[in-house]
Amino acid sequence: MKAAGGEAAARVTDIGSPRQARALVRFAVRRYGRLDLLINNAGILGPRVPISDYPIRDWQRVLRIDLSGTFHMSRESSRVMAAQGHGCIITLSSSVGRVGRAGWGAYAVSKFGVEGLMQVLADELRSVGVYAMTFNPGATRTAMRAEAYPREDRDRLRHPSLSARALLQLATNASPAISGKAFDLENLP
């Protein structure tokens, strides 16, 4: 980002807290004067066990971060973007958020939830120039992927920079035609 002339600022935030999510959005607006893009990427995996064995505390924690946190950030950001008359919200998803698979529990449920959340936001905000969509990066070399597949050869996975470029492409080309859609890195032109 810096090489392209951009600037980044970091702030530790519990996005599962509506108050902290609101504070983060306000921080960004104060610092930059506007909010053009939100990429919802925060998430946790949770245990890989059957639903019948899923610990309730873990279930609640995963949904609090992965689904409610995405809601809080999207809600606060969409208010700013709607007032500006433009903006883009992209939420990272997963193949297990489109087709349920055994052992993915709360993580899969949260990803199904964010798929729906982005469709609803897209429909609500399209007329004010704010676009929302999901993006599935697929098998990517991340700590979460290593946690989910500890025996997998990381060298065979995509580097995260490929997803970063794809997200930039989606944000740059955001329009009513693509708002509400679910994208996969593998299927982007």
GROMACS .gro file of C-alpha atoms in nm:
model
  189
    1MET     CA    1   0.000   0.000   0.000
    2LYS     CA    2   0.277   0.242   0.091
    3ALA     CA    3   0.456   0.167  -0.236
    4ALA     CA    4   0.143   0.283  -0.418
    5GLY     CA    5   0.137   0.609  -0.221
    6GLY     CA    6  -0.120   0.499   0.034
    7GLU     CA    7  -0.118   0.518   0.409
    8ALA     CA    8  -0.236   0.270   0.671
    9ALA     CA    9  -0.329   0.307   1.034
   10ALA     CA   10  -0.394   0.026   1.281
   11ARG     CA   11  -0.611   0.011   1.589
   12VAL     CA   12  -0.679  -0.296   1.803
   13THR     CA   13  -1.056  -0.349   1.810
   14ASP     CA   14  -1.299  -0.613   1.933
   15ILE     CA   15  -1.546  -0.597   1.644
   16GLY     CA   16  -1.782  -0.818   1.844
   17SER     CA   17  -1.848  -0.505   2.052
   18PRO     CA   18  -2.086  -0.257   1.884
   19ARG     CA   19  -1.924   0.028   2.077
   20GLN     CA   20  -1.572  -0.063   1.965
   21ALA     CA   21  -1.683  -0.113   1.604
   22ARG     CA   22  -1.842   0.232   1.608
   23ALA     CA   23  -1.524   0.381   1.757
   24LEU     CA   24  -1.310   0.221   1.485
   25VAL     CA   25  -1.524   0.365   1.206
   26ARG     CA   26  -1.517   0.708   1.372
   27PHE     CA   27  -1.138   0.682   1.406
   28ALA     CA   28  -1.105   0.612   1.032
   29VAL     CA   29  -1.336   0.897   0.935
   30ARG     CA   30  -1.153   1.142   1.164
   31ARG     CA   31  -0.818   1.033   1.025
   32TYR     CA   32  -0.905   1.028   0.655
   33GLY     CA   33  -1.213   1.249   0.629
   34ARG     CA   34  -1.423   0.978   0.465
   35LEU     CA   35  -1.470   0.602   0.436
   36ASP     CA   36  -1.458   0.453   0.088
   37LEU     CA   37  -1.399   0.083   0.156
   38LEU     CA   38  -1.458  -0.169   0.432
   39ILE     CA   39  -1.308  -0.515   0.401
   40ASN     CA   40  -1.453  -0.745   0.666
   41ASN     CA   41  -1.171  -0.994   0.719
   42ALA     CA   42  -1.170  -1.054   1.095
   43GLY     CA   43  -1.265  -1.404   1.193
   44ILE     CA   44  -1.190  -1.708   1.402
   45LEU     CA   45  -1.225  -2.075   1.313
   46GLY     CA   46  -1.356  -2.243   1.626
   47PRO     CA   47  -1.338  -2.617   1.694
   48ARG     CA   48  -1.369  -2.864   1.407
   49VAL     CA   49  -1.622  -3.096   1.572
   50PRO     CA   50  -1.976  -3.214   1.490
   51ILE     CA   51  -2.261  -2.980   1.588
   52SER     CA   52  -2.379  -3.234   1.849
   53ASP     CA   53  -2.044  -3.195   2.028
   54TYR     CA   54  -1.994  -2.823   1.970
   55PRO     CA   55  -1.921  -2.636   2.295
   56ILE     CA   56  -2.178  -2.361   2.346
   57ARG     CA   57  -1.918  -2.107   2.459
   58ASP     CA   58  -1.716  -2.163   2.139
   59TRP     CA   59  -2.031  -2.143   1.925
   60GLN     CA   60  -2.121  -1.806   2.076
   61ARG     CA   61  -1.766  -1.673   2.046
   62VAL     CA   62  -1.732  -1.763   1.677
   63LEU     CA   63  -2.070  -1.612   1.589
   64ARG     CA   64  -1.994  -1.301   1.798
   65ILE     CA   65  -1.677  -1.229   1.601
   66ASP     CA   66  -1.744  -1.375   1.257
   67LEU     CA   67  -2.111  -1.280   1.211
   68SER     CA   68  -2.205  -1.016   1.467
   69GLY     CA   69  -1.869  -0.840   1.427
   70THR     CA   70  -1.922  -0.825   1.051
   71PHE     CA   71  -2.271  -0.686   1.115
   72HIS     CA   72  -2.140  -0.418   1.355
   73MET     CA   73  -1.866  -0.302   1.118
   74SER     CA   74  -2.097  -0.309   0.816
   75ARG     CA   75  -2.373  -0.125   1.000
   76GLU     CA   76  -2.148   0.156   1.117
   77SER     CA   77  -1.961   0.183   0.787
   78SER     CA   78  -2.276   0.176   0.575
   79ARG     CA   79  -2.415   0.475   0.766
   80VAL     CA   80  -2.108   0.682   0.680
   81MET     CA   81  -2.097   0.558   0.320
   82ALA     CA   82  -2.467   0.624   0.261
   83ALA     CA   83  -2.427   0.981   0.389
   84GLN     CA   84  -2.130   1.028   0.151
   85GLY     CA   85  -2.322   0.879  -0.140
   86HIS     CA   86  -2.058   0.617  -0.216
   87GLY     CA   87  -1.869   0.323  -0.068
   88CYS     CA   88  -1.795  -0.045  -0.095
   89ILE     CA   89  -1.819  -0.324   0.163
   90ILE     CA   90  -1.650  -0.655   0.085
   91THR     CA   91  -1.674  -0.942   0.330
   92LEU     CA   92  -1.446  -1.243   0.313
   93SER     CA   93  -1.638  -1.567   0.301
   94SER     CA   94  -1.561  -1.933   0.242
   95SER     CA   95  -1.679  -2.227   0.038
   96VAL     CA   96  -1.824  -2.369   0.363
   97GLY     CA   97  -2.050  -2.063   0.374
   98ARG     CA   98  -2.209  -2.167   0.047
   99VAL     CA   99  -2.224  -2.545   0.086
  100GLY     CA  100  -2.240  -2.687   0.438
  101ARG     CA  101  -1.980  -2.946   0.529
  102ALA     CA  102  -1.946  -3.167   0.834
  103GLY     CA  103  -1.713  -3.048   1.106
  104TRP     CA  104  -1.718  -2.678   1.020
  105GLY     CA  105  -1.983  -2.581   1.278
  106ALA     CA  106  -2.015  -2.218   1.379
  107TYR     CA  107  -1.758  -2.103   1.124
  108ALA     CA  108  -1.971  -2.234   0.836
  109VAL     CA  109  -2.290  -2.094   0.989
  110SER     CA  110  -2.124  -1.754   1.028
  111LYS     CA  111  -2.015  -1.756   0.664
  112PHE     CA  112  -2.367  -1.847   0.549
  113GLY     CA  113  -2.481  -1.552   0.760
  114VAL     CA  114  -2.239  -1.301   0.608
  115GLU     CA  115  -2.337  -1.414   0.258
  116GLY     CA  116  -2.697  -1.319   0.342
  117LEU     CA  117  -2.595  -1.000   0.521
  118MET     CA  118  -2.410  -0.871   0.213
  119GLN     CA  119  -2.707  -0.953  -0.012
  120VAL     CA  120  -2.942  -0.760   0.217
  121LEU     CA  121  -2.702  -0.464   0.243
  122ALA     CA  122  -2.657  -0.460  -0.134
  123ASP     CA  123  -3.031  -0.440  -0.187
  124GLU     CA  124  -3.076  -0.173   0.080
  125LEU     CA  125  -2.786   0.050  -0.027
  126ARG     CA  126  -2.763   0.014  -0.405
  127SER     CA  127  -2.973   0.327  -0.465
  128VAL     CA  128  -2.736   0.544  -0.259
  129GLY     CA  129  -2.416   0.433  -0.431
  130VAL     CA  130  -2.295   0.186  -0.169
  131TYR     CA  131  -2.212  -0.165  -0.288
  132ALA     CA  132  -2.169  -0.486  -0.088
  133MET     CA  133  -2.043  -0.830  -0.185
  134THR     CA  134  -1.860  -1.137  -0.058
  135PHE     CA  135  -1.525  -1.275  -0.163
  136ASN     CA  136  -1.401  -1.630  -0.113
  137PRO     CA  137  -1.020  -1.639  -0.136
  138GLY     CA  138  -1.007  -2.019  -0.148
  139ALA     CA  139  -0.708  -2.214  -0.020
  140THR     CA  140  -0.468  -1.943   0.096
  141ARG     CA  141  -0.149  -1.956   0.303
  142THR     CA  142  -0.278  -1.817   0.634
  143ALA     CA  143  -0.258  -1.909   1.001
  144MET     CA  144  -0.629  -1.995   1.000
  145ARG     CA  145  -0.582  -2.234   0.708
  146ALA     CA  146  -0.290  -2.399   0.891
  147GLU     CA  147  -0.513  -2.439   1.197
  148ALA     CA  148  -0.789  -2.598   0.987
  149TYR     CA  149  -0.552  -2.823   0.790
  150PRO     CA  150  -0.239  -2.878   1.000
  151ARG     CA  151  -0.094  -3.149   0.771
  152GLU     CA  152  -0.138  -2.952   0.450
  153ASP     CA  153   0.169  -2.842   0.253
  154ARG     CA  154   0.158  -2.462   0.285
  155ASP     CA  155   0.388  -2.418  -0.014
  156ARG     CA  156   0.109  -2.544  -0.240
  157LEU     CA  157  -0.132  -2.273  -0.126
  158ARG     CA  158  -0.190  -1.930  -0.277
  159HIS     CA  159  -0.005  -1.636  -0.129
  160PRO     CA  160  -0.238  -1.381   0.042
  161SER     CA  161  -0.117  -1.107  -0.196
  162LEU     CA  162  -0.330  -1.267  -0.471
  163SER     CA  163  -0.640  -1.207  -0.261
  164ALA     CA  164  -0.529  -0.852  -0.184
  165ARG     CA  165  -0.503  -0.774  -0.556
  166ALA     CA  166  -0.842  -0.934  -0.622
  167LEU     CA  167  -1.003  -0.732  -0.342
  168LEU     CA  168  -0.859  -0.413  -0.489
  169GLN     CA  169  -0.999  -0.512  -0.828
  170LEU     CA  170  -1.346  -0.572  -0.681
  171ALA     CA  171  -1.342  -0.245  -0.488
  172THR     CA  172  -1.223  -0.049  -0.791
  173ASN     CA  173  -1.495  -0.199  -1.011
  174ALA     CA  174  -1.777  -0.185  -0.755
  175SER     CA  175  -2.107  -0.104  -0.924
  176PRO     CA  176  -2.476  -0.195  -0.911
  177ALA     CA  177  -2.402  -0.480  -1.154
  178ILE     CA  178  -2.181  -0.666  -0.907
  179SER     CA  179  -2.333  -0.555  -0.576
  180GLY     CA  180  -2.486  -0.843  -0.383
  181LYS     CA  181  -2.283  -1.104  -0.565
  182ALA     CA  182  -2.055  -1.373  -0.422
  183PHE     CA  183  -1.711  -1.387  -0.582
  184ASP     CA  184  -1.441  -1.653  -0.573
  185LEU     CA  185  -1.075  -1.577  -0.639
  186GLU     CA  186  -1.064  -1.872  -0.880
  187ASN     CA  187  -1.343  -1.727  -1.096
  188LEU     CA  188  -1.235  -1.364  -1.121
  189PRO     CA  189  -1.129  -1.250  -1.468
   0.00000   0.00000   0.00000
